Amino acid sequence: GKSGCIFLSIRFNMYTSPALLMVLISLISIILLIFCFSESYAGVVATNEQGVRGRFEVIPKYDRAAAISCIYLWFMLQSVATNIEVIATPFAISLYNWNDATVVFYNGILQFTSCCINVVNYIVISYTRIGRIDKRKLLIFSCSLFIVYHLLTFPWPFYGGPLDFIKIDGNSTIEDTSIVGGCLRRYEWCAYTSRVPLIIYVFSFIVILGFAFPFTSAPLGTVFSEILGPRKQGMMQGLFEFGACIARCISPLILTILFERSGYLWTTVMHLGLLSVGMALLIIFYQRIVPLRLRPKSGIPTPYKDGVFYRL
């Protein structure tokens, strides 16, 4: 509960326990990284002591359009994830009149259940034939699921509404969401915004997101690495994660402003736009989002770091 208990002058309750648990997990991860991780480059075309490759070892340049598409898709995924993390609490308080304790409890259950489905899907991708399906098809499938999620949680006019403002007693002006949930009176959009049915929200959050996230994150990193080929990928993998960091930095600011001014309408529209661009990139560059071809077709000029080479 919200009162919890105190141990070694630290309060453990429903608000502090998740953060403290992540601190513990992070410390364990650091220890494992220091003592159990050994860096090795499997499959990378090596160089000699002078930093020069063998005479006949040529690595073609990777397809920049395909690589940029993957970076954008990772940016898109992190932006969607940030949207869910940032908006989930005020969304549920405003739409379903949950107070602070209730929203933490029920959102925790939704997150836990969805993550269980995530874990199952990661196992399925790793150990069944589904993982051998063309990864581009898996990415299109997951992107479609994200679009469906946002369409289902869109404030359609045929959903019930408008939303309820927080009830206050007598002449009081205090809106305390720790007691009762609802819309804050400064949210003018509550007067005309519809309410997503709870059953649709729960189904979308648990089932659709439970499938969408693993079928994007699992194949995307593999595809990106295969596009780059057997070369050291430190800088490009850094750019890959940099795109995600940009999404994590700017999305909360944009989403907070949009939610304050228009509710979840324009946050949903914004992400439908991002997802549409991602789907378009997958379709347009479908034939180019493939592993790097180390042995190009005979007679085809192939650019590499020091010029162009041909295979006879």
PDB file of C-alpha atoms in Angstrom:
ATOM      1  CA  GLY A   1       0.000   0.000   0.000  1.00  0.00           C
ATOM      2  CA  LYS A   2       0.942   3.662   0.066  1.00  0.00           C
ATOM      3  CA  SER A   3       1.902   3.610   3.759  1.00  0.00           C
ATOM      4  CA  GLY A   4       4.277   0.636   3.491  1.00  0.00           C
ATOM      5  CA  CYS A   5       6.992   0.112   6.079  1.00  0.00           C
ATOM      6  CA  ILE A   6      10.313   1.670   7.104  1.00  0.00           C
ATOM      7  CA  PHE A   7      13.538  -0.307   7.054  1.00  0.00           C
ATOM      8  CA  LEU A   8      16.942   1.283   7.776  1.00  0.00           C
ATOM      9  CA  SER A   9      15.312   4.729   7.600  1.00  0.00           C
ATOM     10  CA  ILE A  10      14.066   3.974   4.073  1.00  0.00           C
ATOM     11  CA  ARG A  11      10.330   3.830   3.405  1.00  0.00           C
ATOM     12  CA  PHE A  12       9.194   0.915   1.266  1.00  0.00           C
ATOM     13  CA  ASN A  13       5.758   1.405  -0.280  1.00  0.00           C
ATOM     14  CA  MET A  14       3.980   1.131  -3.636  1.00  0.00           C
ATOM     15  CA  TYR A  15       5.658   4.325  -4.850  1.00  0.00           C
ATOM     16  CA  THR A  16       9.260   3.743  -3.751  1.00  0.00           C
ATOM     17  CA  SER A  17       9.577  -0.044  -4.142  1.00  0.00           C
ATOM     18  CA  PRO A  18       9.773  -0.103  -7.978  1.00  0.00           C
ATOM     19  CA  ALA A  19      12.594   2.470  -7.994  1.00  0.00           C
ATOM     20  CA  LEU A  20      14.503   0.673  -5.241  1.00  0.00           C
ATOM     21  CA  LEU A  21      14.075  -2.637  -7.062  1.00  0.00           C
ATOM     22  CA  MET A  22      15.561  -1.115 -10.233  1.00  0.00           C
ATOM     23  CA  VAL A  23      18.520   0.186  -8.205  1.00  0.00           C
ATOM     24  CA  LEU A  24      19.154  -3.364  -6.997  1.00  0.00           C
ATOM     25  CA  ILE A  25      18.828  -4.825 -10.489  1.00  0.00           C
ATOM     26  CA  SER A  26      21.167  -2.170 -11.893  1.00  0.00           C
ATOM     27  CA  LEU A  27      23.813  -2.934  -9.254  1.00  0.00           C
ATOM     28  CA  ILE A  28      23.589  -6.660 -10.038  1.00  0.00           C
ATOM     29  CA  SER A  29      23.925  -5.867 -13.759  1.00  0.00           C
ATOM     30  CA  ILE A  30      27.045  -3.770 -13.150  1.00  0.00           C
ATOM     31  CA  ILE A  31      28.626  -6.575 -11.125  1.00  0.00           C
ATOM     32  CA  LEU A  32      27.840  -9.145 -13.822  1.00  0.00           C
ATOM     33  CA  LEU A  33      29.211  -6.820 -16.510  1.00  0.00           C
ATOM     34  CA  ILE A  34      32.498  -6.361 -14.653  1.00  0.00           C
ATOM     35  CA  PHE A  35      33.139  -9.973 -13.710  1.00  0.00           C
ATOM     36  CA  CYS A  36      31.287 -12.067 -16.311  1.00  0.00           C
ATOM     37  CA  PHE A  37      31.435 -10.109 -19.584  1.00  0.00           C
ATOM     38  CA  SER A  38      34.236 -10.823 -22.025  1.00  0.00           C
ATOM     39  CA  GLU A  39      34.436  -8.681 -25.163  1.00  0.00           C
ATOM     40  CA  SER A  40      34.926 -10.572 -28.407  1.00  0.00           C
ATOM     41  CA  TYR A  41      34.128  -9.824 -32.044  1.00  0.00           C
ATOM     42  CA  ALA A  42      32.503 -12.888 -33.593  1.00  0.00           C
ATOM     43  CA  GLY A  43      32.365 -12.840 -37.375  1.00  0.00           C
ATOM     44  CA  VAL A  44      34.172  -9.493 -37.764  1.00  0.00           C
ATOM     45  CA  VAL A  45      36.691  -9.333 -40.592  1.00  0.00           C
ATOM     46  CA  ALA A  46      39.919  -8.789 -38.695  1.00  0.00           C
ATOM     47  CA  THR A  47      42.937  -6.670 -39.527  1.00  0.00           C
ATOM     48  CA  ASN A  48      46.610  -7.418 -39.074  1.00  0.00           C
ATOM     49  CA  GLU A  49      48.887  -5.731 -36.571  1.00  0.00           C
ATOM     50  CA  GLN A  50      49.316  -2.725 -38.870  1.00  0.00           C
ATOM     51  CA  GLY A  51      45.519  -2.273 -39.073  1.00  0.00           C
ATOM     52  CA  VAL A  52      45.354  -3.443 -42.711  1.00  0.00           C
ATOM     53  CA  ARG A  53      43.014  -6.122 -43.970  1.00  0.00           C
ATOM     54  CA  GLY A  54      44.118  -8.922 -46.196  1.00  0.00           C
ATOM     55  CA  ARG A  55      44.529  -8.213 -49.887  1.00  0.00           C
ATOM     56  CA  PHE A  56      41.331  -9.959 -50.883  1.00  0.00           C
ATOM     57  CA  GLU A  57      39.226  -9.094 -47.845  1.00  0.00           C
ATOM     58  CA  VAL A  58      36.860  -6.350 -48.955  1.00  0.00           C
ATOM     59  CA  ILE A  59      33.723  -5.315 -47.047  1.00  0.00           C
ATOM     60  CA  PRO A  60      31.177  -3.439 -49.200  1.00  0.00           C
ATOM     61  CA  LYS A  61      29.576  -0.288 -47.882  1.00  0.00           C
ATOM     62  CA  TYR A  62      26.300  -0.835 -46.072  1.00  0.00           C
ATOM     63  CA  ASP A  63      23.007   0.516 -47.391  1.00  0.00           C
ATOM     64  CA  ARG A  64      22.555   3.874 -45.691  1.00  0.00           C
ATOM     65  CA  ALA A  65      18.837   4.098 -46.453  1.00  0.00           C
ATOM     66  CA  ALA A  66      18.236   0.743 -44.776  1.00  0.00           C
ATOM     67  CA  ALA A  67      20.380   1.691 -41.766  1.00  0.00           C
ATOM     68  CA  ILE A  68      18.639   5.060 -41.350  1.00  0.00           C
ATOM     69  CA  SER A  69      15.260   3.308 -41.594  1.00  0.00           C
ATOM     70  CA  CYS A  70      16.248   1.021 -38.712  1.00  0.00           C
ATOM     71  CA  ILE A  71      17.437   3.970 -36.631  1.00  0.00           C
ATOM     72  CA  TYR A  72      14.113   5.711 -37.248  1.00  0.00           C
ATOM     73  CA  LEU A  73      12.154   2.573 -36.308  1.00  0.00           C
ATOM     74  CA  TRP A  74      14.073   2.359 -33.018  1.00  0.00           C
ATOM     75  CA  PHE A  75      13.374   6.061 -32.417  1.00  0.00           C
ATOM     76  CA  MET A  76       9.700   5.409 -33.174  1.00  0.00           C
ATOM     77  CA  LEU A  77       9.535   2.453 -30.786  1.00  0.00           C
ATOM     78  CA  GLN A  78      11.081   4.413 -27.923  1.00  0.00           C
ATOM     79  CA  SER A  79       8.763   7.342 -28.574  1.00  0.00           C
ATOM     80  CA  VAL A  80       5.722   5.053 -28.371  1.00  0.00           C
ATOM     81  CA  ALA A  81       7.068   3.444 -25.186  1.00  0.00           C
ATOM     82  CA  THR A  82       7.678   6.872 -23.633  1.00  0.00           C
ATOM     83  CA  ASN A  83       4.167   7.959 -24.586  1.00  0.00           C
ATOM     84  CA  ILE A  84       2.692   4.970 -22.751  1.00  0.00           C
ATOM     85  CA  GLU A  85       4.894   5.528 -19.698  1.00  0.00           C
ATOM     86  CA  VAL A  86       4.204   9.270 -19.492  1.00  0.00           C
ATOM     87  CA  ILE A  87       0.503   9.327 -20.360  1.00  0.00           C
ATOM     88  CA  ALA A  88      -0.725   6.107 -18.711  1.00  0.00           C
ATOM     89  CA  THR A  89      -1.201   7.608 -15.240  1.00  0.00           C
ATOM     90  CA  PRO A  90      -2.945  10.939 -16.091  1.00  0.00           C
ATOM     91  CA  PHE A  91      -4.835   9.102 -18.852  1.00  0.00           C
ATOM     92  CA  ALA A  92      -6.362   6.590 -16.403  1.00  0.00           C
ATOM     93  CA  ILE A  93      -7.008   9.217 -13.713  1.00  0.00           C
ATOM     94  CA  SER A  94      -8.848  11.463 -16.174  1.00  0.00           C
ATOM     95  CA  LEU A  95     -10.795   8.784 -18.029  1.00  0.00           C
ATOM     96  CA  TYR A  96     -11.662   6.250 -15.337  1.00  0.00           C
ATOM     97  CA  ASN A  97     -11.719   8.446 -12.199  1.00  0.00           C
ATOM     98  CA  TRP A  98      -9.032   6.372 -10.469  1.00  0.00           C
ATOM     99  CA  ASN A  99      -7.229   8.044  -7.589  1.00  0.00           C
ATOM    100  CA  ASP A 100      -3.442   7.957  -7.203  1.00  0.00           C
ATOM    101  CA  ALA A 101      -3.241   4.682  -5.293  1.00  0.00           C
ATOM    102  CA  THR A 102      -5.748   2.943  -7.566  1.00  0.00           C
ATOM    103  CA  VAL A 103      -4.040   4.031 -10.772  1.00  0.00           C
ATOM    104  CA  VAL A 104      -0.626   2.857  -9.547  1.00  0.00           C
ATOM    105  CA  PHE A 105      -2.120  -0.485  -8.520  1.00  0.00           C
ATOM    106  CA  TYR A 106      -4.118  -1.181 -11.693  1.00  0.00           C
ATOM    107  CA  ASN A 107      -1.496   0.183 -14.080  1.00  0.00           C
ATOM    108  CA  GLY A 108       1.013  -2.030 -12.302  1.00  0.00           C
ATOM    109  CA  ILE A 109      -1.209  -5.044 -12.955  1.00  0.00           C
ATOM    110  CA  LEU A 110      -1.598  -4.061 -16.617  1.00  0.00           C
ATOM    111  CA  GLN A 111       2.147  -3.572 -17.007  1.00  0.00           C
ATOM    112  CA  PHE A 112       2.939  -6.857 -15.275  1.00  0.00           C
ATOM    113  CA  THR A 113       0.468  -8.837 -17.388  1.00  0.00           C
ATOM    114  CA  SER A 114       1.630  -7.219 -20.617  1.00  0.00           C
ATOM    115  CA  CYS A 115       5.277  -7.874 -19.704  1.00  0.00           C
ATOM    116  CA  CYS A 116       4.466 -11.552 -19.070  1.00  0.00           C
ATOM    117  CA  ILE A 117       3.130 -11.765 -22.620  1.00  0.00           C
ATOM    118  CA  ASN A 118       6.280  -9.945 -23.779  1.00  0.00           C
ATOM    119  CA  VAL A 119       8.496 -12.546 -22.130  1.00  0.00           C
ATOM    120  CA  VAL A 120       6.502 -15.401 -23.662  1.00  0.00           C
ATOM    121  CA  ASN A 121       6.793 -13.814 -27.103  1.00  0.00           C
ATOM    122  CA  TYR A 122      10.549 -13.282 -26.719  1.00  0.00           C
ATOM    123  CA  ILE A 123      10.862 -17.000 -25.899  1.00  0.00           C
ATOM    124  CA  VAL A 124       8.683 -17.888 -28.889  1.00  0.00           C
ATOM    125  CA  ILE A 125      10.824 -15.729 -31.187  1.00  0.00           C
ATOM    126  CA  SER A 126      14.017 -17.291 -29.826  1.00  0.00           C
ATOM    127  CA  TYR A 127      13.101 -20.972 -29.805  1.00  0.00           C
ATOM    128  CA  THR A 128      10.367 -21.581 -32.384  1.00  0.00           C
ATOM    129  CA  ARG A 129       9.951 -21.302 -36.137  1.00  0.00           C
ATOM    130  CA  ILE A 130       8.408 -17.860 -35.717  1.00  0.00           C
ATOM    131  CA  GLY A 131      11.881 -16.496 -35.095  1.00  0.00           C
ATOM    132  CA  ARG A 132      12.940 -17.762 -38.543  1.00  0.00           C
ATOM    133  CA  ILE A 133      10.222 -15.810 -40.341  1.00  0.00           C
ATOM    134  CA  ASP A 134      11.511 -12.943 -42.486  1.00  0.00           C
ATOM    135  CA  LYS A 135      12.273 -10.224 -39.948  1.00  0.00           C
ATOM    136  CA  ARG A 136      10.907  -7.537 -42.235  1.00  0.00           C
ATOM    137  CA  LYS A 137       7.498  -9.233 -42.044  1.00  0.00           C
ATOM    138  CA  LEU A 138       7.752  -9.322 -38.250  1.00  0.00           C
ATOM    139  CA  LEU A 139       8.498  -5.587 -38.215  1.00  0.00           C
ATOM    140  CA  ILE A 140       5.507  -4.841 -40.447  1.00  0.00           C
ATOM    141  CA  PHE A 141       3.344  -7.025 -38.205  1.00  0.00           C
ATOM    142  CA  SER A 142       4.430  -5.213 -35.037  1.00  0.00           C
ATOM    143  CA  CYS A 143       4.094  -1.773 -36.621  1.00  0.00           C
ATOM    144  CA  SER A 144       0.546  -2.714 -37.649  1.00  0.00           C
ATOM    145  CA  LEU A 145      -0.219  -3.719 -34.063  1.00  0.00           C
ATOM    146  CA  PHE A 146       0.984  -0.354 -32.767  1.00  0.00           C
ATOM    147  CA  ILE A 147      -1.280   1.395 -35.292  1.00  0.00           C
ATOM    148  CA  VAL A 148      -4.230  -0.759 -34.171  1.00  0.00           C
ATOM    149  CA  TYR A 149      -3.492   0.097 -30.529  1.00  0.00           C
ATOM    150  CA  HIS A 150      -3.573   3.825 -31.213  1.00  0.00           C
ATOM    151  CA  LEU A 151      -6.713   3.534 -33.329  1.00  0.00           C
ATOM    152  CA  LEU A 152      -8.509   1.639 -30.555  1.00  0.00           C
ATOM    153  CA  THR A 153      -7.455   4.174 -27.906  1.00  0.00           C
ATOM    154  CA  PHE A 154      -8.316   7.166 -30.109  1.00  0.00           C
ATOM    155  CA  PRO A 155     -11.084   9.425 -28.680  1.00  0.00           C
ATOM    156  CA  TRP A 156     -13.683   8.471 -31.267  1.00  0.00           C
ATOM    157  CA  PRO A 157     -16.960  10.415 -31.002  1.00  0.00           C
ATOM    158  CA  PHE A 158     -18.960   7.174 -30.705  1.00  0.00           C
ATOM    159  CA  TYR A 159     -17.201   6.351 -27.430  1.00  0.00           C
ATOM    160  CA  GLY A 160     -19.016   7.548 -24.302  1.00  0.00           C
ATOM    161  CA  GLY A 161     -18.342  10.960 -22.851  1.00  0.00           C
ATOM    162  CA  PRO A 162     -17.665  13.642 -21.827  1.00  0.00           C
ATOM    163  CA  LEU A 163     -15.217  13.037 -18.986  1.00  0.00           C
ATOM    164  CA  ASP A 164     -15.962  13.760 -15.332  1.00  0.00           C
ATOM    165  CA  PHE A 165     -14.271  16.566 -13.461  1.00  0.00           C
ATOM    166  CA  ILE A 166     -12.883  15.882  -9.997  1.00  0.00           C
ATOM    167  CA  LYS A 167     -15.574  16.265  -7.365  1.00  0.00           C
ATOM    168  CA  ILE A 168     -14.791  18.804  -4.663  1.00  0.00           C
ATOM    169  CA  ASP A 169     -16.610  19.428  -1.392  1.00  0.00           C
ATOM    170  CA  GLY A 170     -18.518  22.613  -0.689  1.00  0.00           C
ATOM    171  CA  ASN A 171     -16.556  25.796  -1.325  1.00  0.00           C
ATOM    172  CA  SER A 172     -13.232  23.999  -1.563  1.00  0.00           C
ATOM    173  CA  THR A 173     -11.055  24.567  -4.616  1.00  0.00           C
ATOM    174  CA  ILE A 174      -8.594  21.763  -3.921  1.00  0.00           C
ATOM    175  CA  GLU A 175      -8.529  18.971  -6.493  1.00  0.00           C
ATOM    176  CA  ASP A 176      -6.832  16.099  -4.723  1.00  0.00           C
ATOM    177  CA  THR A 177      -6.306  13.035  -6.918  1.00  0.00           C
ATOM    178  CA  SER A 178      -5.035  11.116  -3.915  1.00  0.00           C
ATOM    179  CA  ILE A 179      -8.673  10.988  -2.735  1.00  0.00           C
ATOM    180  CA  VAL A 180     -10.687  10.793  -5.938  1.00  0.00           C
ATOM    181  CA  GLY A 181      -9.804  10.713  -9.621  1.00  0.00           C
ATOM    182  CA  GLY A 182     -11.175  12.604 -12.586  1.00  0.00           C
ATOM    183  CA  CYS A 183     -10.299  15.528 -14.814  1.00  0.00           C
ATOM    184  CA  LEU A 184      -8.645  18.622 -13.419  1.00  0.00           C
ATOM    185  CA  ARG A 185     -10.710  21.724 -14.088  1.00  0.00           C
ATOM    186  CA  ARG A 186      -7.873  23.363 -15.969  1.00  0.00           C
ATOM    187  CA  TYR A 187      -8.246  20.625 -18.602  1.00  0.00           C
ATOM    188  CA  GLU A 188     -10.862  22.301 -20.793  1.00  0.00           C
ATOM    189  CA  TRP A 189     -10.740  19.394 -23.250  1.00  0.00           C
ATOM    190  CA  CYS A 190     -12.448  17.131 -20.699  1.00  0.00           C
ATOM    191  CA  ALA A 191     -15.768  18.844 -21.446  1.00  0.00           C
ATOM    192  CA  TYR A 192     -15.868  17.452 -24.981  1.00  0.00           C
ATOM    193  CA  THR A 193     -13.515  14.440 -24.978  1.00  0.00           C
ATOM    194  CA  SER A 194     -14.912  10.924 -25.127  1.00  0.00           C
ATOM    195  CA  ARG A 195     -13.887   8.046 -22.862  1.00  0.00           C
ATOM    196  CA  VAL A 196     -12.200   4.943 -24.267  1.00  0.00           C
ATOM    197  CA  PRO A 197     -14.150   1.940 -22.922  1.00  0.00           C
ATOM    198  CA  LEU A 198     -12.182   0.314 -20.128  1.00  0.00           C
ATOM    199  CA  ILE A 199     -12.374  -3.166 -21.663  1.00  0.00           C
ATOM    200  CA  ILE A 200     -10.859  -1.852 -24.921  1.00  0.00           C
ATOM    201  CA  TYR A 201      -8.075  -0.057 -23.045  1.00  0.00           C
ATOM    202  CA  VAL A 202      -7.245  -3.142 -20.960  1.00  0.00           C
ATOM    203  CA  PHE A 203      -7.256  -5.445 -24.003  1.00  0.00           C
ATOM    204  CA  SER A 204      -5.115  -3.051 -26.040  1.00  0.00           C
ATOM    205  CA  PHE A 205      -2.624  -2.495 -23.242  1.00  0.00           C
ATOM    206  CA  ILE A 206      -2.196  -6.150 -22.322  1.00  0.00           C
ATOM    207  CA  VAL A 207      -2.622  -8.097 -25.546  1.00  0.00           C
ATOM    208  CA  ILE A 208      -1.732  -5.737 -28.389  1.00  0.00           C
ATOM    209  CA  LEU A 209       1.270  -4.144 -26.664  1.00  0.00           C
ATOM    210  CA  GLY A 210       2.262  -7.559 -25.340  1.00  0.00           C
ATOM    211  CA  PHE A 211       2.799  -8.660 -28.939  1.00  0.00           C
ATOM    212  CA  ALA A 212       3.853  -5.359 -30.531  1.00  0.00           C
ATOM    213  CA  PHE A 213       6.945  -4.562 -28.464  1.00  0.00           C
ATOM    214  CA  PRO A 214       8.821  -7.901 -28.733  1.00  0.00           C
ATOM    215  CA  PHE A 215       8.086  -8.251 -32.444  1.00  0.00           C
ATOM    216  CA  THR A 216       9.761  -4.881 -33.006  1.00  0.00           C
ATOM    217  CA  SER A 217      12.667  -4.843 -30.574  1.00  0.00           C
ATOM    218  CA  ALA A 218      13.776  -8.462 -31.096  1.00  0.00           C
ATOM    219  CA  PRO A 219      14.168  -8.474 -34.904  1.00  0.00           C
ATOM    220  CA  LEU A 220      15.110  -4.806 -35.338  1.00  0.00           C
ATOM    221  CA  GLY A 221      18.486  -4.998 -33.610  1.00  0.00           C
ATOM    222  CA  THR A 222      19.355  -8.145 -35.554  1.00  0.00           C
ATOM    223  CA  VAL A 223      18.344  -6.597 -38.875  1.00  0.00           C
ATOM    224  CA  PHE A 224      20.379  -3.467 -38.170  1.00  0.00           C
ATOM    225  CA  SER A 225      23.471  -5.516 -37.340  1.00  0.00           C
ATOM    226  CA  GLU A 226      23.058  -7.632 -40.487  1.00  0.00           C
ATOM    227  CA  ILE A 227      22.725  -4.512 -42.639  1.00  0.00           C
ATOM    228  CA  LEU A 228      26.048  -3.204 -41.312  1.00  0.00           C
ATOM    229  CA  GLY A 229      27.803  -6.501 -41.977  1.00  0.00           C
ATOM    230  CA  PRO A 230      30.914  -8.080 -40.397  1.00  0.00           C
ATOM    231  CA  ARG A 231      32.637  -4.838 -39.413  1.00  0.00           C
ATOM    232  CA  LYS A 232      33.116  -3.138 -36.066  1.00  0.00           C
ATOM    233  CA  GLN A 233      29.764  -1.496 -35.380  1.00  0.00           C
ATOM    234  CA  GLY A 234      30.486   0.616 -32.319  1.00  0.00           C
ATOM    235  CA  MET A 235      29.785   4.003 -33.886  1.00  0.00           C
ATOM    236  CA  MET A 236      26.668   2.906 -35.786  1.00  0.00           C
ATOM    237  CA  GLN A 237      25.267   1.055 -32.793  1.00  0.00           C
ATOM    238  CA  GLY A 238      25.911   4.241 -30.826  1.00  0.00           C
ATOM    239  CA  LEU A 239      23.887   6.225 -33.377  1.00  0.00           C
ATOM    240  CA  PHE A 240      21.208   3.554 -33.173  1.00  0.00           C
ATOM    241  CA  GLU A 241      20.886   4.087 -29.421  1.00  0.00           C
ATOM    242  CA  PHE A 242      21.302   7.849 -29.812  1.00  0.00           C
ATOM    243  CA  GLY A 243      18.060   7.919 -31.791  1.00  0.00           C
ATOM    244  CA  ALA A 244      16.332   6.166 -28.909  1.00  0.00           C
ATOM    245  CA  CYS A 245      17.824   8.624 -26.407  1.00  0.00           C
ATOM    246  CA  ILE A 246      16.551  11.562 -28.449  1.00  0.00           C
ATOM    247  CA  ALA A 247      13.049  10.070 -28.315  1.00  0.00           C
ATOM    248  CA  ARG A 248      13.360   9.528 -24.567  1.00  0.00           C
ATOM    249  CA  CYS A 249      14.482  13.152 -24.079  1.00  0.00           C
ATOM    250  CA  ILE A 250      12.089  15.137 -26.247  1.00  0.00           C
ATOM    251  CA  SER A 251       8.953  12.970 -26.182  1.00  0.00           C
ATOM    252  CA  PRO A 252       8.047  13.596 -22.516  1.00  0.00           C
ATOM    253  CA  LEU A 253       8.237  17.363 -23.057  1.00  0.00           C
ATOM    254  CA  ILE A 254       6.095  17.305 -26.200  1.00  0.00           C
ATOM    255  CA  LEU A 255       3.615  14.793 -24.784  1.00  0.00           C
ATOM    256  CA  THR A 256       3.136  16.742 -21.558  1.00  0.00           C
ATOM    257  CA  ILE A 257       2.386  19.953 -23.447  1.00  0.00           C
ATOM    258  CA  LEU A 258      -0.013  18.204 -25.818  1.00  0.00           C
ATOM    259  CA  PHE A 259      -1.814  16.392 -23.007  1.00  0.00           C
ATOM    260  CA  GLU A 260      -2.215  19.584 -20.980  1.00  0.00           C
ATOM    261  CA  ARG A 261      -3.711  21.434 -23.941  1.00  0.00           C
ATOM    262  CA  SER A 262      -5.694  18.801 -25.837  1.00  0.00           C
ATOM    263  CA  GLY A 263      -5.795  15.592 -23.810  1.00  0.00           C
ATOM    264  CA  TYR A 264      -4.816  12.353 -25.474  1.00  0.00           C
ATOM    265  CA  LEU A 265      -6.145  13.360 -28.913  1.00  0.00           C
ATOM    266  CA  TRP A 266      -3.013  14.946 -30.380  1.00  0.00           C
ATOM    267  CA  THR A 267      -0.616  12.636 -28.559  1.00  0.00           C
ATOM    268  CA  THR A 268      -2.362   9.778 -30.341  1.00  0.00           C
ATOM    269  CA  VAL A 269      -2.353  11.623 -33.666  1.00  0.00           C
ATOM    270  CA  MET A 270       1.355  12.369 -33.310  1.00  0.00           C
ATOM    271  CA  HIS A 271       2.218   8.722 -32.804  1.00  0.00           C
ATOM    272  CA  LEU A 272      -0.069   7.568 -35.579  1.00  0.00           C
ATOM    273  CA  GLY A 273       1.973   9.890 -37.789  1.00  0.00           C
ATOM    274  CA  LEU A 274       5.277   8.438 -36.553  1.00  0.00           C
ATOM    275  CA  LEU A 275       3.989   4.896 -37.057  1.00  0.00           C
ATOM    276  CA  SER A 276       2.731   5.711 -40.556  1.00  0.00           C
ATOM    277  CA  VAL A 277       6.183   7.004 -41.506  1.00  0.00           C
ATOM    278  CA  GLY A 278       7.750   3.847 -40.066  1.00  0.00           C
ATOM    279  CA  MET A 279       5.371   1.633 -42.021  1.00  0.00           C
ATOM    280  CA  ALA A 280       6.093   3.613 -45.181  1.00  0.00           C
ATOM    281  CA  LEU A 281       9.864   3.149 -44.724  1.00  0.00           C
ATOM    282  CA  LEU A 282       9.418  -0.605 -44.269  1.00  0.00           C
ATOM    283  CA  ILE A 283       7.379  -0.839 -47.459  1.00  0.00           C
ATOM    284  CA  ILE A 284       9.488   1.523 -49.598  1.00  0.00           C
ATOM    285  CA  PHE A 285      12.853   0.021 -48.572  1.00  0.00           C
ATOM    286  CA  TYR A 286      11.607  -3.541 -48.139  1.00  0.00           C
ATOM    287  CA  GLN A 287      14.012  -4.870 -50.781  1.00  0.00           C
ATOM    288  CA  ARG A 288      16.956  -3.004 -49.235  1.00  0.00           C
ATOM    289  CA  ILE A 289      16.461  -3.912 -45.568  1.00  0.00           C
ATOM    290  CA  VAL A 290      18.481  -7.095 -46.003  1.00  0.00           C
ATOM    291  CA  PRO A 291      21.821  -8.455 -44.718  1.00  0.00           C
ATOM    292  CA  LEU A 292      24.926  -6.988 -46.328  1.00  0.00           C
ATOM    293  CA  ARG A 293      25.900  -8.953 -49.426  1.00  0.00           C
ATOM    294  CA  LEU A 294      29.624  -9.728 -49.097  1.00  0.00           C
ATOM    295  CA  ARG A 295      29.780 -11.385 -52.516  1.00  0.00           C
ATOM    296  CA  PRO A 296      27.965  -9.111 -54.969  1.00  0.00           C
ATOM    297  CA  LYS A 297      26.851 -10.316 -58.361  1.00  0.00           C
ATOM    298  CA  SER A 298      29.529 -10.670 -61.003  1.00  0.00           C
ATOM    299  CA  GLY A 299      30.323  -7.503 -62.912  1.00  0.00           C
ATOM    300  CA  ILE A 300      28.347  -5.226 -60.590  1.00  0.00           C
ATOM    301  CA  PRO A 301      30.378  -2.224 -59.312  1.00  0.00           C
ATOM    302  CA  THR A 302      30.249  -2.316 -55.503  1.00  0.00           C
ATOM    303  CA  PRO A 303      31.489   0.617 -53.392  1.00  0.00           C
ATOM    304  CA  TYR A 304      33.661  -0.015 -50.354  1.00  0.00           C
ATOM    305  CA  LYS A 305      35.838   2.088 -48.059  1.00  0.00           C
ATOM    306  CA  ASP A 306      38.727   2.603 -50.517  1.00  0.00           C
ATOM    307  CA  GLY A 307      36.792   2.833 -53.757  1.00  0.00           C
ATOM    308  CA  VAL A 308      34.877   0.394 -55.959  1.00  0.00           C
ATOM    309  CA  PHE A 309      35.473  -3.300 -56.583  1.00  0.00           C
ATOM    310  CA  TYR A 310      34.110  -5.873 -59.007  1.00  0.00           C
ATOM    311  CA  ARG A 311      33.650  -9.596 -58.622  1.00  0.00           C
ATOM    312  CA  LEU A 312      34.584 -11.541 -61.719  1.00  0.00           C
TER     313      LEU A 312
END
